Coordinates of C-alpha atoms in Angstrom, one line a residue:
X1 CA -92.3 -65.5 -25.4
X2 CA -94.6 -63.2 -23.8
X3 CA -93.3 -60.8 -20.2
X4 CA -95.8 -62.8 -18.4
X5 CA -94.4 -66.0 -19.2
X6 CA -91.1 -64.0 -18.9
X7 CA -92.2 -62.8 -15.2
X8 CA -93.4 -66.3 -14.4
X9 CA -89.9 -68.0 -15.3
X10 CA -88.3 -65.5 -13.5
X11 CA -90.6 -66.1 -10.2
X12 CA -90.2 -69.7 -10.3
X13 CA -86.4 -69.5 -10.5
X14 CA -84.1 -70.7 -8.0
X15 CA -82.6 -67.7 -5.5
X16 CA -79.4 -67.9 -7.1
X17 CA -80.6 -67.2 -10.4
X18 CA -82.5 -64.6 -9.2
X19 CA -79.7 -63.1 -7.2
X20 CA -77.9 -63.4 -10.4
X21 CA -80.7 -61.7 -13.0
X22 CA -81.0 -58.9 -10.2
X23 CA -76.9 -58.0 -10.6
X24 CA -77.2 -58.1 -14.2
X25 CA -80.0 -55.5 -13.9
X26 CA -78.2 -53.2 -11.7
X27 CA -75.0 -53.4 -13.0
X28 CA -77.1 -52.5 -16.5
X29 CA -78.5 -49.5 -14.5
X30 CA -75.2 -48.6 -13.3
X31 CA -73.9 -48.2 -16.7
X32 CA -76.5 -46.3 -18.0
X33 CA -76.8 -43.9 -15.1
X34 CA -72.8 -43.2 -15.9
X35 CA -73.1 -42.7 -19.9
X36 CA -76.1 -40.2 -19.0
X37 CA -74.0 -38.6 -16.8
X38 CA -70.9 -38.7 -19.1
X39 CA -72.8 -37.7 -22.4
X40 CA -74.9 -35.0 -20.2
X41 CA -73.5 -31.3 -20.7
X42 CA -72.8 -29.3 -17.7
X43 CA -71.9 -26.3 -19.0
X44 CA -73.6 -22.7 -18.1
X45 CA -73.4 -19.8 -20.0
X46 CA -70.4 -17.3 -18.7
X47 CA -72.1 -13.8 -18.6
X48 CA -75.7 -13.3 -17.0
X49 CA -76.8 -10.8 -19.8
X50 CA -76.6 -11.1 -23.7
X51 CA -73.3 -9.8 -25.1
X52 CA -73.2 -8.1 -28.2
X53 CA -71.0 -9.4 -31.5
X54 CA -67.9 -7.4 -30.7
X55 CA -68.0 -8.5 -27.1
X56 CA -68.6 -11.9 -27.9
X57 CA -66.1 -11.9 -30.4
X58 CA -63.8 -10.1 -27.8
X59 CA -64.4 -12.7 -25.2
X60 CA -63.8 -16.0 -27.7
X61 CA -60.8 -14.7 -28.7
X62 CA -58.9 -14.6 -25.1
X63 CA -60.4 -18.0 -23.7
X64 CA -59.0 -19.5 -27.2
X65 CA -55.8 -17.5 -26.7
X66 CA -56.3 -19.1 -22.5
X67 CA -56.8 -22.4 -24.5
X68 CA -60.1 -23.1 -22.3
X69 CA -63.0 -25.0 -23.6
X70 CA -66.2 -23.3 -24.7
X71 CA -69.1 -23.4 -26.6
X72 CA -70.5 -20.4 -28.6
X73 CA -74.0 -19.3 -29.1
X74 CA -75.9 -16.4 -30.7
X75 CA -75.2 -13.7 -28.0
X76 CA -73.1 -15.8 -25.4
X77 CA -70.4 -18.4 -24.3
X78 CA -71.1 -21.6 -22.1
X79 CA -68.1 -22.6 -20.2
X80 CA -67.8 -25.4 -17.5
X81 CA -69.9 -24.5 -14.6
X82 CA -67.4 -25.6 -11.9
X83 CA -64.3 -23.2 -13.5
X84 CA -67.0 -20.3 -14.3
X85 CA -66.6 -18.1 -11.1
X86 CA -62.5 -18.0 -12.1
X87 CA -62.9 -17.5 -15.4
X88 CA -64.9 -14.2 -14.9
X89 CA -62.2 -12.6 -12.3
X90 CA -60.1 -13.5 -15.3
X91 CA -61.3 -12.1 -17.5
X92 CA -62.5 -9.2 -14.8
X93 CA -59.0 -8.4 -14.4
X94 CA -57.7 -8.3 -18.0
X95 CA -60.6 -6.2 -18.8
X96 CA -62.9 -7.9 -21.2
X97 CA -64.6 -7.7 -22.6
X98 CA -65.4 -3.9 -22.9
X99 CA -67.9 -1.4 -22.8
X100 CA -70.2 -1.8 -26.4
X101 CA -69.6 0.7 -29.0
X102 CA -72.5 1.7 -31.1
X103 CA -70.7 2.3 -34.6
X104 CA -72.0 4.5 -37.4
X105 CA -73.6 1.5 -39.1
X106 CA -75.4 0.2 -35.6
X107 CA -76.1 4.4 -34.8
X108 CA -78.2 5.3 -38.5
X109 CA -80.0 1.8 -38.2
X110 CA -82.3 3.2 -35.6
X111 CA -83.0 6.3 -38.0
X112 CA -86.7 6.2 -39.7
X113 CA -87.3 8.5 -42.3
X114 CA -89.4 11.3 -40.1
X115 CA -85.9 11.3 -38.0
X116 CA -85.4 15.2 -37.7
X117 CA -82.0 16.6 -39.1
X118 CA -81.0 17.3 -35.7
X119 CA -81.4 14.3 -34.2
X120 CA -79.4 12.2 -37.1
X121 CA -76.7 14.4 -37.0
X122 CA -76.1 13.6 -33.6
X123 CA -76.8 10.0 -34.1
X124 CA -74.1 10.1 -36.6
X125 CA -71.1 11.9 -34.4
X126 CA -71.6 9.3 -31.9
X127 CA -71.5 6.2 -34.6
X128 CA -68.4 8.5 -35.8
X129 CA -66.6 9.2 -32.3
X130 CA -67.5 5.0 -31.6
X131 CA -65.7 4.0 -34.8
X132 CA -62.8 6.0 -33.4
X133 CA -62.5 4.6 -30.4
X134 CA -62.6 0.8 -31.6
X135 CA -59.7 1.9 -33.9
X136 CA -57.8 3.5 -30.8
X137 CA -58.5 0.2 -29.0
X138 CA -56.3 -2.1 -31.4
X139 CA -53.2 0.1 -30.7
X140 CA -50.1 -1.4 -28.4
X141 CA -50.7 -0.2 -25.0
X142 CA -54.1 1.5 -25.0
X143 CA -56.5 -0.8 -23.1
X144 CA -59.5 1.3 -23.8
X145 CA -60.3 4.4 -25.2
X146 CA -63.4 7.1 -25.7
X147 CA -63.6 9.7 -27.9
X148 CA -66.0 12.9 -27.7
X149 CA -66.2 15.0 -31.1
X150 CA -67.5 18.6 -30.5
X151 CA -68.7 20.0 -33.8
X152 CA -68.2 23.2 -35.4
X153 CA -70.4 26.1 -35.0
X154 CA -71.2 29.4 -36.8
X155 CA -72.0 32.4 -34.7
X156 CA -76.0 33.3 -36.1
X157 CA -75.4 36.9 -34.4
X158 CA -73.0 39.7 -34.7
X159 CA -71.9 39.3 -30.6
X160 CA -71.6 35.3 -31.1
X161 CA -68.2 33.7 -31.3
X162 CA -67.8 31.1 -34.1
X163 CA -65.8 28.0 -32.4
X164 CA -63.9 25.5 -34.9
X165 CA -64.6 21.6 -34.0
X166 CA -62.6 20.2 -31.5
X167 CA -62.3 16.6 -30.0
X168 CA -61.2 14.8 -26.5
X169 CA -59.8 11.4 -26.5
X170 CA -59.4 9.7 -23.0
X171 CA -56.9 6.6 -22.9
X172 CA -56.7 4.0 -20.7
X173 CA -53.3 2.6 -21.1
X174 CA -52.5 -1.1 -20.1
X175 CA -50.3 -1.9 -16.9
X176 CA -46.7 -0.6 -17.4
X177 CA -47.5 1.2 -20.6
X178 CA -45.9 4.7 -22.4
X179 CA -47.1 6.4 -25.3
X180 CA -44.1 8.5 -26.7
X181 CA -44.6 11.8 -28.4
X182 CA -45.0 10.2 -31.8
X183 CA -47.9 7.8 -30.7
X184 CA -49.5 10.6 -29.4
X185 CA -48.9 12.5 -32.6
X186 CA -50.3 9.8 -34.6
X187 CA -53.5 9.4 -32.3
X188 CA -54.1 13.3 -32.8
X189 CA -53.8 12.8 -36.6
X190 CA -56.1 9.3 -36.8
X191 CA -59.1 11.3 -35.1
X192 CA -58.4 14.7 -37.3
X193 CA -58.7 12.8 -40.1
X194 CA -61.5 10.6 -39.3
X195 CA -63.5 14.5 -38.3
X196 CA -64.3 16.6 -41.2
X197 CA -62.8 20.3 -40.6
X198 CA -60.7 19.1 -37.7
X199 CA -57.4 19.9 -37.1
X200 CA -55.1 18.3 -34.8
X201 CA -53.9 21.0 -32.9
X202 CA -57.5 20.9 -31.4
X203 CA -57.4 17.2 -30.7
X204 CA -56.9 16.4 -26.8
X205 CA -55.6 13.1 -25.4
X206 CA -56.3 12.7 -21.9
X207 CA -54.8 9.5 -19.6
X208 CA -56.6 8.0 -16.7
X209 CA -55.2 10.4 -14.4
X210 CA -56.7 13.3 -16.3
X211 CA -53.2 14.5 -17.5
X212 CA -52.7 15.9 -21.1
X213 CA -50.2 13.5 -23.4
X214 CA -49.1 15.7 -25.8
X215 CA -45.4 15.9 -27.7
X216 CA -44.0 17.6 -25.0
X217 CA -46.3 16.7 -21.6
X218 CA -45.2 13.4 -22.5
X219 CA -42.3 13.2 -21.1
X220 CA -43.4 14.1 -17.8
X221 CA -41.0 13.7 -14.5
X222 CA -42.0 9.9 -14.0
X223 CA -41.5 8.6 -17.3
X224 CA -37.6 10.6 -17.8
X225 CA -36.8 9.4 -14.4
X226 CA -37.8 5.9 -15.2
X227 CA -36.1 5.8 -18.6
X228 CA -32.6 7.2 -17.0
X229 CA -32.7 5.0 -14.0
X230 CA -33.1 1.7 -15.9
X231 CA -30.7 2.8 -18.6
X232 CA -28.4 3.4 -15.9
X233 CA -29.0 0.1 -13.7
X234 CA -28.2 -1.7 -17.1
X235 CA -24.7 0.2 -17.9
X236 CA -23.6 -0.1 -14.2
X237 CA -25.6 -1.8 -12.6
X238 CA -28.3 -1.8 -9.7
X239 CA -27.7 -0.4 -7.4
X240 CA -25.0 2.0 -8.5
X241 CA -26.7 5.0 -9.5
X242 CA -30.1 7.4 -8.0
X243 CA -31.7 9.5 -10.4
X244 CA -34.7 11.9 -9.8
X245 CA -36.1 14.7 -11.9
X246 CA -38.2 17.3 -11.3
X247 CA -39.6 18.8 -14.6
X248 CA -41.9 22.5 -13.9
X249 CA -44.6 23.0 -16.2
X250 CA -46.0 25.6 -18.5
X251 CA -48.8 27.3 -17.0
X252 CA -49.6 29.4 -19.2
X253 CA -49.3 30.1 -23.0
X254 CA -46.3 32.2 -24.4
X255 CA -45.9 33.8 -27.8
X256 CA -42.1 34.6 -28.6
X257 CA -41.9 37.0 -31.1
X258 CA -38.7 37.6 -32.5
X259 CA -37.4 39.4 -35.9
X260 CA -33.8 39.1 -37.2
X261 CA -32.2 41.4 -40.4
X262 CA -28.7 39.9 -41.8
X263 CA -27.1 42.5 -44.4
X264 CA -26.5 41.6 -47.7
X265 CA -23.0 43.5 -48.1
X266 CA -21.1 45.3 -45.4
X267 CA -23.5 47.3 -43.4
X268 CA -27.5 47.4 -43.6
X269 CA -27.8 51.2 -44.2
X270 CA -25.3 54.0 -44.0
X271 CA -26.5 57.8 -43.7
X272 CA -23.6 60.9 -44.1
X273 CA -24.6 64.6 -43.7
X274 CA -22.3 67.7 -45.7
X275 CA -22.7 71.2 -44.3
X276 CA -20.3 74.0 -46.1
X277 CA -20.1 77.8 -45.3
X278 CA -18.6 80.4 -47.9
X279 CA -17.8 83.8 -45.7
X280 CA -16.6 85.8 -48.5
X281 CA -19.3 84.5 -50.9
X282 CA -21.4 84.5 -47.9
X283 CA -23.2 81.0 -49.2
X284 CA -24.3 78.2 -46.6
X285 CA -25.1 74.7 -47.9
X286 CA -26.1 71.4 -46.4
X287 CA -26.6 68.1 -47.8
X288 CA -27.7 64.8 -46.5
X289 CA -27.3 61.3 -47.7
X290 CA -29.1 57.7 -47.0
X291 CA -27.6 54.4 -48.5
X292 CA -29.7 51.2 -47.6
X293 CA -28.1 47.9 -49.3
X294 CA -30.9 45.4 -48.2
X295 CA -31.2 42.6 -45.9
X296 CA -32.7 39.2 -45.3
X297 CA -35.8 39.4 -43.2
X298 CA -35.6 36.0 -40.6
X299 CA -39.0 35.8 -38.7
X300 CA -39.9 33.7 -36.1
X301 CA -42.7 33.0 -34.2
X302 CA -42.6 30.3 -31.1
X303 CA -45.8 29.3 -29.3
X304 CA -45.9 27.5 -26.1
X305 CA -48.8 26.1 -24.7
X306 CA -49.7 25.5 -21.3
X307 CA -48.6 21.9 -19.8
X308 CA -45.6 21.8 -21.4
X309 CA -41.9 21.8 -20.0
X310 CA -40.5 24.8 -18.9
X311 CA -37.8 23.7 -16.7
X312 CA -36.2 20.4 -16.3
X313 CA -33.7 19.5 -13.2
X314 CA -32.5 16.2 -13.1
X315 CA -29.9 15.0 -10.0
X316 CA -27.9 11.2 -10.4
X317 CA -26.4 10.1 -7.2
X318 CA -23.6 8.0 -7.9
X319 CA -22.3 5.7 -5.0
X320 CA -18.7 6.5 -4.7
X321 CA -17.6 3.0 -3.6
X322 CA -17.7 1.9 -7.2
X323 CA -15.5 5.0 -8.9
X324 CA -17.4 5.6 -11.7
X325 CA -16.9 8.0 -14.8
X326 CA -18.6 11.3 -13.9
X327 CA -18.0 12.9 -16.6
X328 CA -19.5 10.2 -18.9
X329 CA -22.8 9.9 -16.9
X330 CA -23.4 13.3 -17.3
X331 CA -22.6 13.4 -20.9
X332 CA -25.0 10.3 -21.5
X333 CA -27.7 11.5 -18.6
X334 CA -27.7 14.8 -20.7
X335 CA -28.4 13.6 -23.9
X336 CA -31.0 10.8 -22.8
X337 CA -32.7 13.2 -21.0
X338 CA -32.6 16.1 -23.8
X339 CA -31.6 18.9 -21.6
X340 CA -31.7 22.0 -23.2
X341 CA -29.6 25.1 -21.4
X342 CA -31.5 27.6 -23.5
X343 CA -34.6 26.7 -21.8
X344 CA -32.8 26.5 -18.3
X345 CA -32.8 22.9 -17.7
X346 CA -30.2 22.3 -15.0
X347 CA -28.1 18.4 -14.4
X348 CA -26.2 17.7 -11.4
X349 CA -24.0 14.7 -10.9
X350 CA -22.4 13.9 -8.0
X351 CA -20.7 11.1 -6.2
X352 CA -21.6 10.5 -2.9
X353 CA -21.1 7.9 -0.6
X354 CA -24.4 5.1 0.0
X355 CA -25.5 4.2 3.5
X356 CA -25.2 0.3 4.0
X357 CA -28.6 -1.7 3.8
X358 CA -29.2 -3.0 6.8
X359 CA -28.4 -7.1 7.0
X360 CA -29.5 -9.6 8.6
X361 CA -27.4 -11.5 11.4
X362 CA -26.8 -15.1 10.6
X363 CA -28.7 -17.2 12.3
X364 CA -31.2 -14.9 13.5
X365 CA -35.4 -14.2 11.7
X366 CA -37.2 -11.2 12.1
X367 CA -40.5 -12.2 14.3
X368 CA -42.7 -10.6 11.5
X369 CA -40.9 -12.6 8.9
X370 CA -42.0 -16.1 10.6
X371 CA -45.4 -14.8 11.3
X372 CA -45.3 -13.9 7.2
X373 CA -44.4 -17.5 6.6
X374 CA -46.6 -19.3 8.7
X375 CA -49.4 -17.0 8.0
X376 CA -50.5 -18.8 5.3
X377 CA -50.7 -22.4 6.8
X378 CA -52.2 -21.1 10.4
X379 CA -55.8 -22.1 9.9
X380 CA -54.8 -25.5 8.9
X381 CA -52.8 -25.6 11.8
X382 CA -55.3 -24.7 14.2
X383 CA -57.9 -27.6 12.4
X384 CA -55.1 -29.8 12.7
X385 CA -54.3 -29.5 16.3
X386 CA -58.0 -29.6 17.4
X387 CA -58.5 -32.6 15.5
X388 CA -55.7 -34.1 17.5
X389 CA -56.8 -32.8 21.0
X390 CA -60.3 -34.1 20.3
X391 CA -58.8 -37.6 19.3
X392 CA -56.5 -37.9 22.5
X393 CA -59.9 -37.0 24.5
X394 CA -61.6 -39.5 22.9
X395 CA -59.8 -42.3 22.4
X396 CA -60.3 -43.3 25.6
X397 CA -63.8 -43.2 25.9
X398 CA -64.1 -44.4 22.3
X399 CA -62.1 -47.5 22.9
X400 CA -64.1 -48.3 25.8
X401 CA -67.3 -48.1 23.9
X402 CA -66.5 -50.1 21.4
X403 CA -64.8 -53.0 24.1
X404 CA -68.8 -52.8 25.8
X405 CA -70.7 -53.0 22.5
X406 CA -68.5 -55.7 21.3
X407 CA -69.0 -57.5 24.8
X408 CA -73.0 -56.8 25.2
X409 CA -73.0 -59.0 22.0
X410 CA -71.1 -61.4 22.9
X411 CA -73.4 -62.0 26.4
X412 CA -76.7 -61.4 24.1
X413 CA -75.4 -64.3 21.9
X414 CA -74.1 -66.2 24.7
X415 CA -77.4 -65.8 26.3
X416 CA -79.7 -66.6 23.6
X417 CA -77.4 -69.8 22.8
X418 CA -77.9 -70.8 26.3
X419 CA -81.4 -70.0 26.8
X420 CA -83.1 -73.6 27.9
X421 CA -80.2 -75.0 28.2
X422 CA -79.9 -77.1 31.6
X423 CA -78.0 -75.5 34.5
X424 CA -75.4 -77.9 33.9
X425 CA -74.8 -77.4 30.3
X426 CA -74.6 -74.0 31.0
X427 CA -72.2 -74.4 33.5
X428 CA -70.1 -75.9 31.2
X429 CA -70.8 -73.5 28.7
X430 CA -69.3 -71.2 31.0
X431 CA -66.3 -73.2 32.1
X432 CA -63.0 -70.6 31.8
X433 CA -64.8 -67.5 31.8
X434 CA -64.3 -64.6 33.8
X435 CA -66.6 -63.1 36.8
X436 CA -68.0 -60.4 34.7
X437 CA -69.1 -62.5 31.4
X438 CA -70.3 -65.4 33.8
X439 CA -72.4 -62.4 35.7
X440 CA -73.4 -61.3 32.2
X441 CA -75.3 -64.2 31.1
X442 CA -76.3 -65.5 34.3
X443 CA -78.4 -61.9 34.7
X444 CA -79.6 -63.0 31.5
X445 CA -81.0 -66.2 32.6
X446 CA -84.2 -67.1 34.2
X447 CA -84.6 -66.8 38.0
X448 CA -84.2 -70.7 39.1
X449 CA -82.0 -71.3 36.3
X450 CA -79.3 -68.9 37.3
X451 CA -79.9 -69.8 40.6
X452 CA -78.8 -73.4 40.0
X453 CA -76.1 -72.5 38.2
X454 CA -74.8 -70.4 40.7
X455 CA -75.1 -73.3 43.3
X456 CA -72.2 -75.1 41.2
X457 CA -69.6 -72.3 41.2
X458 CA -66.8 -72.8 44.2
X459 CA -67.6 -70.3 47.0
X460 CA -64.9 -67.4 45.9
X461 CA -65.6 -67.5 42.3
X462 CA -69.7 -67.2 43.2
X463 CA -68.5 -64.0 45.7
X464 CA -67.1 -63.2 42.4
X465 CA -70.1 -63.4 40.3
X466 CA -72.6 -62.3 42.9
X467 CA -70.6 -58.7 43.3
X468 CA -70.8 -58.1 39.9
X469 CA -74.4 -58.7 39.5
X470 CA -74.9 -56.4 41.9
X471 CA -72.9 -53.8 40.4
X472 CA -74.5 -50.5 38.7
X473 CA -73.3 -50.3 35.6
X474 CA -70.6 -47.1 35.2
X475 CA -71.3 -44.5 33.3
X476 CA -68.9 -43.7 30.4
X477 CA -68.0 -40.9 31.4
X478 CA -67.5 -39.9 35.1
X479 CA -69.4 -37.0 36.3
X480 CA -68.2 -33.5 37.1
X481 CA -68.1 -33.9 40.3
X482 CA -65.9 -36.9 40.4
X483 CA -63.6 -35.0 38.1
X484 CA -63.4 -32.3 40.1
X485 CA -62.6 -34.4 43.4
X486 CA -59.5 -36.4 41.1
X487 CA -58.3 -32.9 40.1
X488 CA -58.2 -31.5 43.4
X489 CA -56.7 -35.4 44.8
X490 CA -54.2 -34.6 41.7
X491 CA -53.1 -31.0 42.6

């Protein structure tokens, strides 16, 4: 069976079964048109440039750990296109992925072999300080890192210092995160011994902020007043205690010099002196004498650098109202906070009555407090009441529309039924209606035949019917000035 045939069948068909053939096709259509759609994938890729592997790597590994459905290619990720712009605040906010990293292996890649000396040494410190930093970057609390390495360098002339390498590492510590002094220790040793001829002492770690974390630094004012006030809240409770410190830095650096000799045996040294005179003989003598027994040497040398502590005051207010230990807070506050008296580090406790926080009477709401509650919901409000002003102006006039459209059709149809109709039929016709349909489709009507069928009316209901066809028809809405005469009647 050939499509003409086909075509032909189909034409000579009844309408039914070509109503039903036609359904069968577009239903067929439909269901196609919705697999396409189904099977089709709308995904876009996430980032608008090309990441490289660590990035990508960086990224897959937080939408997996965000359980959110991807798809992975050579130097990107293609995520659904509808989620895509909150995905990237996402991942915006928890800062990924990172800046790239070229490594030591990506760094001497570029090198050809006419690369001067210079140039691939310098290639090679960066791979080096990169390498560094991606190893900073899996530690707990460091967000990011970036690490500068300053090589060492031999003074060519007689009046040119020689300077010993030195490196600068700048943290960037994730939300709510310390390093303690022995993180920072550790940090200082990883990037000494990744440097050859680096030592540690001329490693500096830098925060955000552009303070120096060192061993010391470390425990600057915030982070000891932190650490006491929550230890605090959690022995007695919130509320109960105020700490605050104030820690005065080194600003510059000291060298304490200081030599001690402990004797052996008794005394150190012991020196005696004889003088004799003979008259008679007339002899004079004098003799001196010098004992030294030893001693142990002690030597000490103490160097402080600039940043660190050299006074620490710490202050705990403790409210009165709940008769505390004194004597115990300071004893703990003391030893948590690791004041030393030799330094001249200074603690003060004291009990001291709280001032009341300020309380709310029942039954009462701060103005600003509603307006912060309903802040949130006041645009829909304001949709929602217009929406309901503009129905209660238009209901009216709506209604009214609809009552004429539905009753022009009903005097078209009445007036095409009764076109040619005798008068008398369509006197019948109209038999119970009131004036304004019978006007209706007797303006509808021709001249003569209207007229005759206004002959057979009774005399009022014809008055009746004559007024309203000559009636103007009113507008749907009345016009300004006839509101403004009914508002002025009104007031």
């Amino acid at each position: 069976m050939n499509a003409r045939a086909l075509i032909t069948g189909i034409a000579a068909a009844s309408p039914k079964v070509k109503l039903t053939l036609g359904g069968i096709a577009l239903a067929a259509l439909v269901l196609i048109a919705t697999a396409f759609s189904a099977t089709r994938d709308n995904r876009v890729a996430l980032f608008s440039l090309p990441l490289k592997a660590d990035q990508l790597t960086e990224v897959e590994e937080r939408l997996a750990a965000w359980n959110i459905p991807y798809s992975p290619s050579a130097d990107n990720v293609h995520v659904d296109k509808t989620g895509r712009p909150g995905l990237l605040l996402r991942l915006s906010i928890a800062g990924v992925p990172h800046a790239h990293l070229a490594g030591s292996q990506e760094m001497l890649a570029q090198a050809g072999a006419l690369t001067p000396q210079s140039v691939l040494d310098v290639q090679s410190r960066d791979g080096l300080a990169a390498d560094l930093a991606l190893g900073l970057r899996g530690l707990d609390g460091v967000a990011d890192a970036r690490v500068i390495i300053a090589p060492a360098r031999t003074g060519m002339y007689a009046d040119e210092a020689s300077h010993d390498a030195s490196a600068s590492v700048r943290i960037t510590l994730t939300s709510g995160a310390h390093l303690n002094a022995r993180t920072i220790a550790g940090i200082k040793a990883f990037i000494a011994g990744g440097v050859p001829a680096l030592d540690a002492e001329r490693v500096t770690v830098l925060d955000d902020r552009g303070l120096v974390l060192d061993g010391d630094s470390i425990a600057s004012a915030d982070t000891v007043q932190t650490a006491l006030q929550s230890a605090l809240d959690l022995a007695f409770g919130a509320g109960g205690t105020i700490v605050r410190v104030h820690r005065e830095p080194l600003e510059e650096r000291r060298d304490v010099h200081d030599v001690r000799r402990t004797p052996v045996a008794g005394a150190i040294a012991r020196s005696s002196s004889d003088e004799r005179y003979a008259s008679s003989q007339k002899k004079y003598s004098k003799a001196n004498t010098v004992e030294d027994r030893g001693s142990d040497t002690h030597d000490e040398h103490h160097v402080a650098l600039p940043g660190s502590t050299e006074r620490l005051s710490v202050a705990v207010f403790v409210d009165g109202a709940k008769n505390l230990d004194l004597i115990k807070i300071r004893s703990l506050v003391e030893a948590a906070a690791g004041i030393d008296p030799v330094r001249g580090d200074t603690i003060s406790v004291e009990a001291v009555r709280f001032a009341p926080a300020p309380a709310l009477a029942a039954g009462h709401l701060v103005p600003w407090a509603l307006t912060g509650a309903f802040a949130g919901v006041l645009p829909q409000a304001i949709v929602a009441l217009a929406l309901c002003v503009a129905l209660f102006l238009g209901a009216k006039p709506a209604y009214a529309l609809a009552v004429r459209a539905l009753e022009t059709a009903s005097v078209r149809g009445a007036a095409r039924d009764v076109a040619g109709i005798p008068p008398i039929r369509v006197r019948g016709a109209l038999a119970g209606e009131p004036p304004h349909i019978a006007a209706a489709i007797i303006s509808a009507l021709p001249a003569a035949t209207a007229t005759a069928v206004l002959e057979m009316y009774p005399v009022e209901e014809r008055a009746a019917i004559v007024r309203r066809l000559s009636r103007a028809a009113s507008p749907l809405l009345p016009n300004a000035e006839e509101l403004c005469e009914r508002a002025y009647v009104r007031g």
